[in-house]
Amino acid sequence: MAPQLDSFFKQVDAMSESFIDRLSKAVAIPSVSAMDEHRPDVFKMGEFMASELRNLGAEVTLHPLGKQPHKEHLELPPVVTARYGSDPSKRTVLVYGHYDVQPALMEDGWATKPFKLTVDESSGRMYGRGSTDDKGPVLGWLNAIEAHKKAGVEFPVNLLMCFEGMEEYGSEGLDEFIMREAKGFFKDADAVCISDNYWLGTEKPCLTYGLRGCNYYSLEVTGPGADLHSGVFGGTAHEPMTDLVRIMSSLVDPDGKILIDGIDEMVAPITDQEKALYKDIAFTMDNLYESLGSKTALFDDKARTLMGRWRFPSLSLHGIEGAFSAPGAKTVIPAKVIGKFSIRTVPDMESEAVTAAVQKHVDKVFAGLKSKNKCTLKLQHDGKWWVASPNHWNFTAAAKAVEHVWGVKPDLTREGGSIPVTLTFEEATGKNVLLLPMGSSTDGAHSINEKLDRRNYIEGIKLLGAYLHYVAEEPMREG
Amino acid sequence: MAPQLDSFFKQVDAMSESFIDRLSKAVAIPSVSAMDEHRPDVFKMGEFMASELRNLGAEVTLHPLGKQPHKEHLELPPVVTARYGSDPSKRTVLVYGHYDVQPALMEDGWATKPFKLTVDESSGRMYGRGSTDDKGPVLGWLNAIEAHKKAGVEFPVNLLMCFEGMEEYGSEGLDEFIMREAKGFFKDADAVCISDNYWLGTEKPCLTYGLRGCNYYSLEVTGPGADLHSGVFGGTAHEPMTDLVRIMSSLVDPDGKILIDGIDEMVAPITDQEKALYKDIAFTMDNLYESLGSKTALFDDKARTLMGRWRFPSLSLHGIEGAFSAPGAKTVIPAKVIGKFSIRTVPDMESEAVTAAVQKHVDKVFAGLKSKNKCTLKLQHDGKWWVASPNHWNFTAAAKAVEHVWGVKPDLTREGGSIPVTLTFEEATGKNVLLLPMGSSTDGAHSINEKLDRRNYIEGIKLLGAYLHYVAEEPMREG
Ligand SMILES: [Zn+2]
Ligand SMILES: [Zn+2]
Ligand SMILES: [Zn+2]
Ligand SMILES: [Zn+2]
């Protein structure tokens, strides 16, 4: 039987101006984690979260994380945890979000002040840094609690909240904290929900059940003791750049096909069931062209494009460190050049096996060059792919909530990028993790003029509440 | 009959401390043409030159060159010209040098203050920015005049001097000035001598009769409207970097062989006479390894190495603009990347023909990629190669002067780099141009701890004077 949500929904509508006001207050705190001078604002934002949560009756703890590695003059902002309810007869849901934001400056090209929430009444767009990433979704949980209280509706679950302040700067210290609290604060969690991604388009909600991983490599070629003048040494010395571009060009072809032996074989085969999923997904080639800003797509059909983004590996060449990279002309032979490339990984690729294949390929190609230079491959960092079962009760409950709030079944999507904390929570709790986005594809999370649509915010608050109600009564099925 | 030079030489030795003092005064003026804040010092250095020249009795003119292109708030420093003697029965020699210097900062790693001439008495090394490039040689001409006057020796030629203040920043305005004065200040010149390069090694003087040219290209590949995130777009879009490294890697192989059709055919064949020249030249593979700081040489024999530097073209890949070039990791797909490469040119390569061959090659390779991106080749700048006849009387006179001063026949060398003004003087005057170096290969012209050996300075002054005496009486032979 579907939960009764009408009075909660009415309360959300009635309180919508006060919820927007709460978002205004949050956006006004420039909690930019990447900029030293804004560190006090990140702390201020953490205290704002703590104070709002206490006012709602949650048990709040601020967890200090110590000094920031490599920036020892800076204290890391605290992880704010809060527990709302501890009824052993109820399920316990763990939610995560972040209260820090990307940098934003007027001179980057913002049309409005980035740290003032500016609501365009005709379009319903609410502009401001952090509006959609991730202050809107984070406050969504608080707003859902408040609306339940005001409406006198019993809260359906015990809610564990975990909000960090360093997400936009590598989530320093978070993994260790989560693993430490796995048997502590997080131990009762029955399911996990993260609201920190976006719809695939602008009209249809989605649930996200997969992310690609990323292995990031640097490939160094060295020869001479110092940079050389190409007039004096061109034609007499092995040039590191010549070797490096040879190796880089051997990794991937212009059609995006990875040319490293053994990689294809690691990729899980496509099932008929999976194939059938793509056709219904609300996504068109025009959506891709618009976000690319060009028609330079590798494929001209939707299914192959979505597979290229979600379920196949890809290899991108990012650039070269140590070579001449400024405008103009410089006649240098760089002595030491470092090519940067990364491979987006998918099931069932294992990081070690990928690196072994890359190393073997690089060794073979470099040996073929017969150069006197030296070549070294290094894995800079890796993050594993993540795929959850969309048939798990956590997902089926969320799907029902979407249909209740938005009147449509959500698309089940994966993403090409990575949200490393997803995997950490899965590993720490051993529970299913759901990505439940609030904003849409045009929100511009890390760009100028970031916004959240009023509709997505208000209906999103309803969705988060409804999700908890459906989770409370969904029959347990692991997928 | 050899000219009588003893009393001139004795006078140079007697005045050597005052000549070093003159160099100290010049080095103390930080006439860095590339730095806006030092522009007044460049002017000051021009006035120092003018005043010293006037004191010697030369007719001096300061030629303003107007505003600096692209830096309209800066006035270009003047070209200082001076005429010493106007006896129609004497030959007229035109000499060129520059009174500006490269930037130099203590924090770059200088062991002594760069703008204080520091003489190490035991080694005879005189450290200071501009000591060898090009204040030592420039003052050499002035010192030679002064020693003649003091010794009461008649000056053997009419001397036209041309000293500029922007050489280290592209010789802005100089070409136009030279062409303008071709039939003016420069019209009487019978021969040209430039002292702004270096011995091939440290022990044996040389005369330089050839330089390679340089065609510098940028190769732009564009696709998406803006930089993309490789997580979201990797595997769905043609990546400009993938195309660019393919094209760059097709230009030259790891052994330095240029892979562009038609280039080899443009290169003048090697004659037996030329082949015979290399074996006697004072240069060893160890010299190369030392200057490379490694043993990553393309060839292991001297002759092929010198040919690789002087008489064959070479192609160097300098870097990529627009890609990720910083340390660390960034998962960007750059939207617009510009590869920089240049070809050192030699007789009989013509710039237009080279560019046509490069364009044809790039078009063919890019078409083969079947990419939807766009690719554009641009010639950023070109400078022609230069080869003079070492049998010309200007050279044979200089060779006799070297033998007189240093007791050895000079090596006849070419250089891999370019000194564009050489060609301009040749074209403007129609006369033979000689490159007559004062400093040696270890002087570190554009590096930290630039120095000029005391011996090279003092014997160099004798050489410049002796050269003028031999030029005065050398039978005219065009080579
Ligand atoms: Zn976020
Ligand atoms: Zn973000
Ligand atoms: Zn110079
Ligand atoms: Zn120089």
mmCIF file with all atom_site columns, C-alpha atoms in Angstrom, chain A residues 22-102:
data_model
loop_
_atom_site.group_PDB
_atom_site.id
_atom_site.type_symbol
_atom_site.label_atom_id
_atom_site.label_alt_id
_atom_site.label_comp_id
_atom_site.label_asym_id
_atom_site.label_entity_id
_atom_site.label_seq_id
_atom_site.pdbx_PDB_ins_code
_atom_site.Cartn_x
_atom_site.Cartn_y
_atom_site.Cartn_z
_atom_site.occupancy
_atom_site.B_iso_or_equiv
_atom_site.pdbx_formal_charge
_atom_site.auth_seq_id
_atom_site.auth_comp_id
_atom_site.auth_asym_id
_atom_site.auth_atom_id
_atom_site.pdbx_PDB_model_num
ATOM 1  C CA . ARG A 1 22  ? 17.414 28.451 4.080  1.00 0.00 ? 22  ARG A CA 1
ATOM 2  C CA . LEU A 1 23  ? 19.215 27.854 0.775  1.00 0.00 ? 23  LEU A CA 1
ATOM 3  C CA . SER A 1 24  ? 19.894 31.624 0.475  1.00 0.00 ? 24  SER A CA 1
ATOM 4  C CA . LYS A 1 25  ? 21.563 31.619 3.872  1.00 0.00 ? 25  LYS A CA 1
ATOM 5  C CA . ALA A 1 26  ? 23.731 28.645 2.883  1.00 0.00 ? 26  ALA A CA 1
ATOM 6  C CA . VAL A 1 27  ? 24.737 30.064 -0.509 1.00 0.00 ? 27  VAL A CA 1
ATOM 7  C CA . ALA A 1 28  ? 25.700 33.337 1.219  1.00 0.00 ? 28  ALA A CA 1
ATOM 8  C CA . ILE A 1 29  ? 28.505 31.506 3.051  1.00 0.00 ? 29  ILE A CA 1
ATOM 9  C CA . PRO A 1 30  ? 31.336 31.157 0.465  1.00 0.00 ? 30  PRO A CA 1
ATOM 10 C CA . SER A 1 31  ? 32.544 27.763 1.706  1.00 0.00 ? 31  SER A CA 1
ATOM 11 C CA . VAL A 1 32  ? 35.167 27.270 -1.014 1.00 0.00 ? 32  VAL A CA 1
ATOM 12 C CA . SER A 1 33  ? 37.347 24.383 0.135  1.00 0.00 ? 33  SER A CA 1
ATOM 13 C CA . ALA A 1 34  ? 40.039 24.890 -2.525 1.00 0.00 ? 34  ALA A CA 1
ATOM 14 C CA . MET A 1 35  ? 40.951 28.434 -1.462 1.00 0.00 ? 35  MET A CA 1
ATOM 15 C CA . ASP A 1 36  ? 42.969 28.994 1.722  1.00 0.00 ? 36  ASP A CA 1
ATOM 16 C CA . GLU A 1 37  ? 41.389 32.357 2.420  1.00 0.00 ? 37  GLU A CA 1
ATOM 17 C CA . HIS A 1 38  ? 37.904 30.820 2.448  1.00 0.00 ? 38  HIS A CA 1
ATOM 18 C CA . ARG A 1 39  ? 38.717 28.115 4.978  1.00 0.00 ? 39  ARG A CA 1
ATOM 19 C CA . PRO A 1 40  ? 37.017 30.090 7.818  1.00 0.00 ? 40  PRO A CA 1
ATOM 20 C CA . ASP A 1 41  ? 33.869 30.197 5.659  1.00 0.00 ? 41  ASP A CA 1
ATOM 21 C CA . VAL A 1 42  ? 33.955 26.425 5.268  1.00 0.00 ? 42  VAL A CA 1
ATOM 22 C CA . PHE A 1 43  ? 34.026 26.139 9.069  1.00 0.00 ? 43  PHE A CA 1
ATOM 23 C CA . LYS A 1 44  ? 31.211 28.686 9.297  1.00 0.00 ? 44  LYS A CA 1
ATOM 24 C CA . MET A 1 45  ? 29.151 26.593 6.906  1.00 0.00 ? 45  MET A CA 1
ATOM 25 C CA . GLY A 1 46  ? 29.809 23.482 9.002  1.00 0.00 ? 46  GLY A CA 1
ATOM 26 C CA . GLU A 1 47  ? 28.533 25.344 12.063 1.00 0.00 ? 47  GLU A CA 1
ATOM 27 C CA . PHE A 1 48  ? 25.495 26.575 10.145 1.00 0.00 ? 48  PHE A CA 1
ATOM 28 C CA . MET A 1 49  ? 24.688 22.934 9.287  1.00 0.00 ? 49  MET A CA 1
ATOM 29 C CA . ALA A 1 50  ? 25.199 21.854 12.894 1.00 0.00 ? 50  ALA A CA 1
ATOM 30 C CA . SER A 1 51  ? 23.025 24.634 14.260 1.00 0.00 ? 51  SER A CA 1
ATOM 31 C CA . GLU A 1 52  ? 20.166 24.006 11.788 1.00 0.00 ? 52  GLU A CA 1
ATOM 32 C CA . LEU A 1 53  ? 20.290 20.272 12.552 1.00 0.00 ? 53  LEU A CA 1
ATOM 33 C CA . ARG A 1 54  ? 20.234 20.852 16.336 1.00 0.00 ? 54  ARG A CA 1
ATOM 34 C CA . ASN A 1 55  ? 17.225 23.153 15.938 1.00 0.00 ? 55  ASN A CA 1
ATOM 35 C CA . LEU A 1 56  ? 15.437 20.275 14.215 1.00 0.00 ? 56  LEU A CA 1
ATOM 36 C CA . GLY A 1 57  ? 16.215 17.995 17.146 1.00 0.00 ? 57  GLY A CA 1
ATOM 37 C CA . ALA A 1 58  ? 18.998 15.910 15.636 1.00 0.00 ? 58  ALA A CA 1
ATOM 38 C CA . GLU A 1 59  ? 21.980 14.675 17.641 1.00 0.00 ? 59  GLU A CA 1
ATOM 39 C CA . VAL A 1 60  ? 24.900 16.466 16.039 1.00 0.00 ? 60  VAL A CA 1
ATOM 40 C CA . THR A 1 61  ? 28.631 15.810 16.218 1.00 0.00 ? 61  THR A CA 1
ATOM 41 C CA . LEU A 1 62  ? 31.426 17.772 14.556 1.00 0.00 ? 62  LEU A CA 1
ATOM 42 C CA . HIS A 1 63  ? 34.361 15.474 13.810 1.00 0.00 ? 63  HIS A CA 1
ATOM 43 C CA . PRO A 1 64  ? 37.693 17.267 13.443 1.00 0.00 ? 64  PRO A CA 1
ATOM 44 C CA . LEU A 1 65  ? 39.966 15.705 10.796 1.00 0.00 ? 65  LEU A CA 1
ATOM 45 C CA . GLY A 1 66  ? 43.253 17.360 11.773 1.00 0.00 ? 66  GLY A CA 1
ATOM 46 C CA . LYS A 1 67  ? 45.659 19.316 9.613  1.00 0.00 ? 67  LYS A CA 1
ATOM 47 C CA . GLN A 1 68  ? 45.369 19.332 5.838  1.00 0.00 ? 68  GLN A CA 1
ATOM 48 C CA . PRO A 1 69  ? 48.069 17.160 4.225  1.00 0.00 ? 69  PRO A CA 1
ATOM 49 C CA . HIS A 1 70  ? 50.608 19.269 2.260  1.00 0.00 ? 70  HIS A CA 1
ATOM 50 C CA . LYS A 1 71  ? 48.973 22.442 3.674  1.00 0.00 ? 71  LYS A CA 1
ATOM 51 C CA . GLU A 1 72  ? 49.800 22.041 7.318  1.00 0.00 ? 72  GLU A CA 1
ATOM 52 C CA . HIS A 1 73  ? 48.846 25.630 8.136  1.00 0.00 ? 73  HIS A CA 1
ATOM 53 C CA . LEU A 1 74  ? 45.221 24.719 7.424  1.00 0.00 ? 74  LEU A CA 1
ATOM 54 C CA . GLU A 1 75  ? 42.837 22.767 9.646  1.00 0.00 ? 75  GLU A CA 1
ATOM 55 C CA . LEU A 1 76  ? 40.506 20.449 7.733  1.00 0.00 ? 76  LEU A CA 1
ATOM 56 C CA . PRO A 1 77  ? 36.836 21.355 8.146  1.00 0.00 ? 77  PRO A CA 1
ATOM 57 C CA . PRO A 1 78  ? 34.866 18.906 10.294 1.00 0.00 ? 78  PRO A CA 1
ATOM 58 C CA . VAL A 1 79  ? 32.639 16.108 9.093  1.00 0.00 ? 79  VAL A CA 1
ATOM 59 C CA . VAL A 1 80  ? 29.202 16.968 10.452 1.00 0.00 ? 80  VAL A CA 1
ATOM 60 C CA . THR A 1 81  ? 27.236 13.872 11.461 1.00 0.00 ? 81  THR A CA 1
ATOM 61 C CA . ALA A 1 82  ? 23.686 13.931 12.757 1.00 0.00 ? 82  ALA A CA 1
ATOM 62 C CA . ARG A 1 83  ? 21.277 11.246 13.871 1.00 0.00 ? 83  ARG A CA 1
ATOM 63 C CA . TYR A 1 84  ? 17.546 11.924 13.634 1.00 0.00 ? 84  TYR A CA 1
ATOM 64 C CA . GLY A 1 85  ? 15.579 9.180  15.395 1.00 0.00 ? 85  GLY A CA 1
ATOM 65 C CA . SER A 1 86  ? 16.697 5.948  17.010 1.00 0.00 ? 86  SER A CA 1
ATOM 66 C CA . ASP A 1 87  ? 13.649 3.745  16.999 1.00 0.00 ? 87  ASP A CA 1
ATOM 67 C CA . PRO A 1 88  ? 14.856 0.126  16.759 1.00 0.00 ? 88  PRO A CA 1
ATOM 68 C CA . SER A 1 89  ? 11.634 -0.841 15.003 1.00 0.00 ? 89  SER A CA 1
ATOM 69 C CA . LYS A 1 90  ? 12.437 1.467  12.085 1.00 0.00 ? 90  LYS A CA 1
ATOM 70 C CA . ARG A 1 91  ? 14.949 1.045  9.274  1.00 0.00 ? 91  ARG A CA 1
ATOM 71 C CA . THR A 1 92  ? 17.987 3.272  9.336  1.00 0.00 ? 92  THR A CA 1
ATOM 72 C CA . VAL A 1 93  ? 19.045 5.198  6.245  1.00 0.00 ? 93  VAL A CA 1
ATOM 73 C CA . LEU A 1 94  ? 22.438 6.837  5.870  1.00 0.00 ? 94  LEU A CA 1
ATOM 74 C CA . VAL A 1 95  ? 22.639 9.925  3.669  1.00 0.00 ? 95  VAL A CA 1
ATOM 75 C CA . TYR A 1 96  ? 25.718 11.810 2.498  1.00 0.00 ? 96  TYR A CA 1
ATOM 76 C CA . GLY A 1 97  ? 26.316 15.246 1.029  1.00 0.00 ? 97  GLY A CA 1
ATOM 77 C CA . HIS A 1 98  ? 28.904 18.029 1.090  1.00 0.00 ? 98  HIS A CA 1
ATOM 78 C CA . TYR A 1 99  ? 28.659 21.589 2.345  1.00 0.00 ? 99  TYR A CA 1
ATOM 79 C CA . ASP A 1 100 ? 31.724 22.977 0.574  1.00 0.00 ? 100 ASP A CA 1
ATOM 80 C CA . VAL A 1 101 ? 31.574 24.453 -2.933 1.00 0.00 ? 101 VAL A CA 1
ATOM 81 C CA . GLN A 1 102 ? 33.687 25.120 -6.021 1.00 0.00 ? 102 GLN A CA 1
#
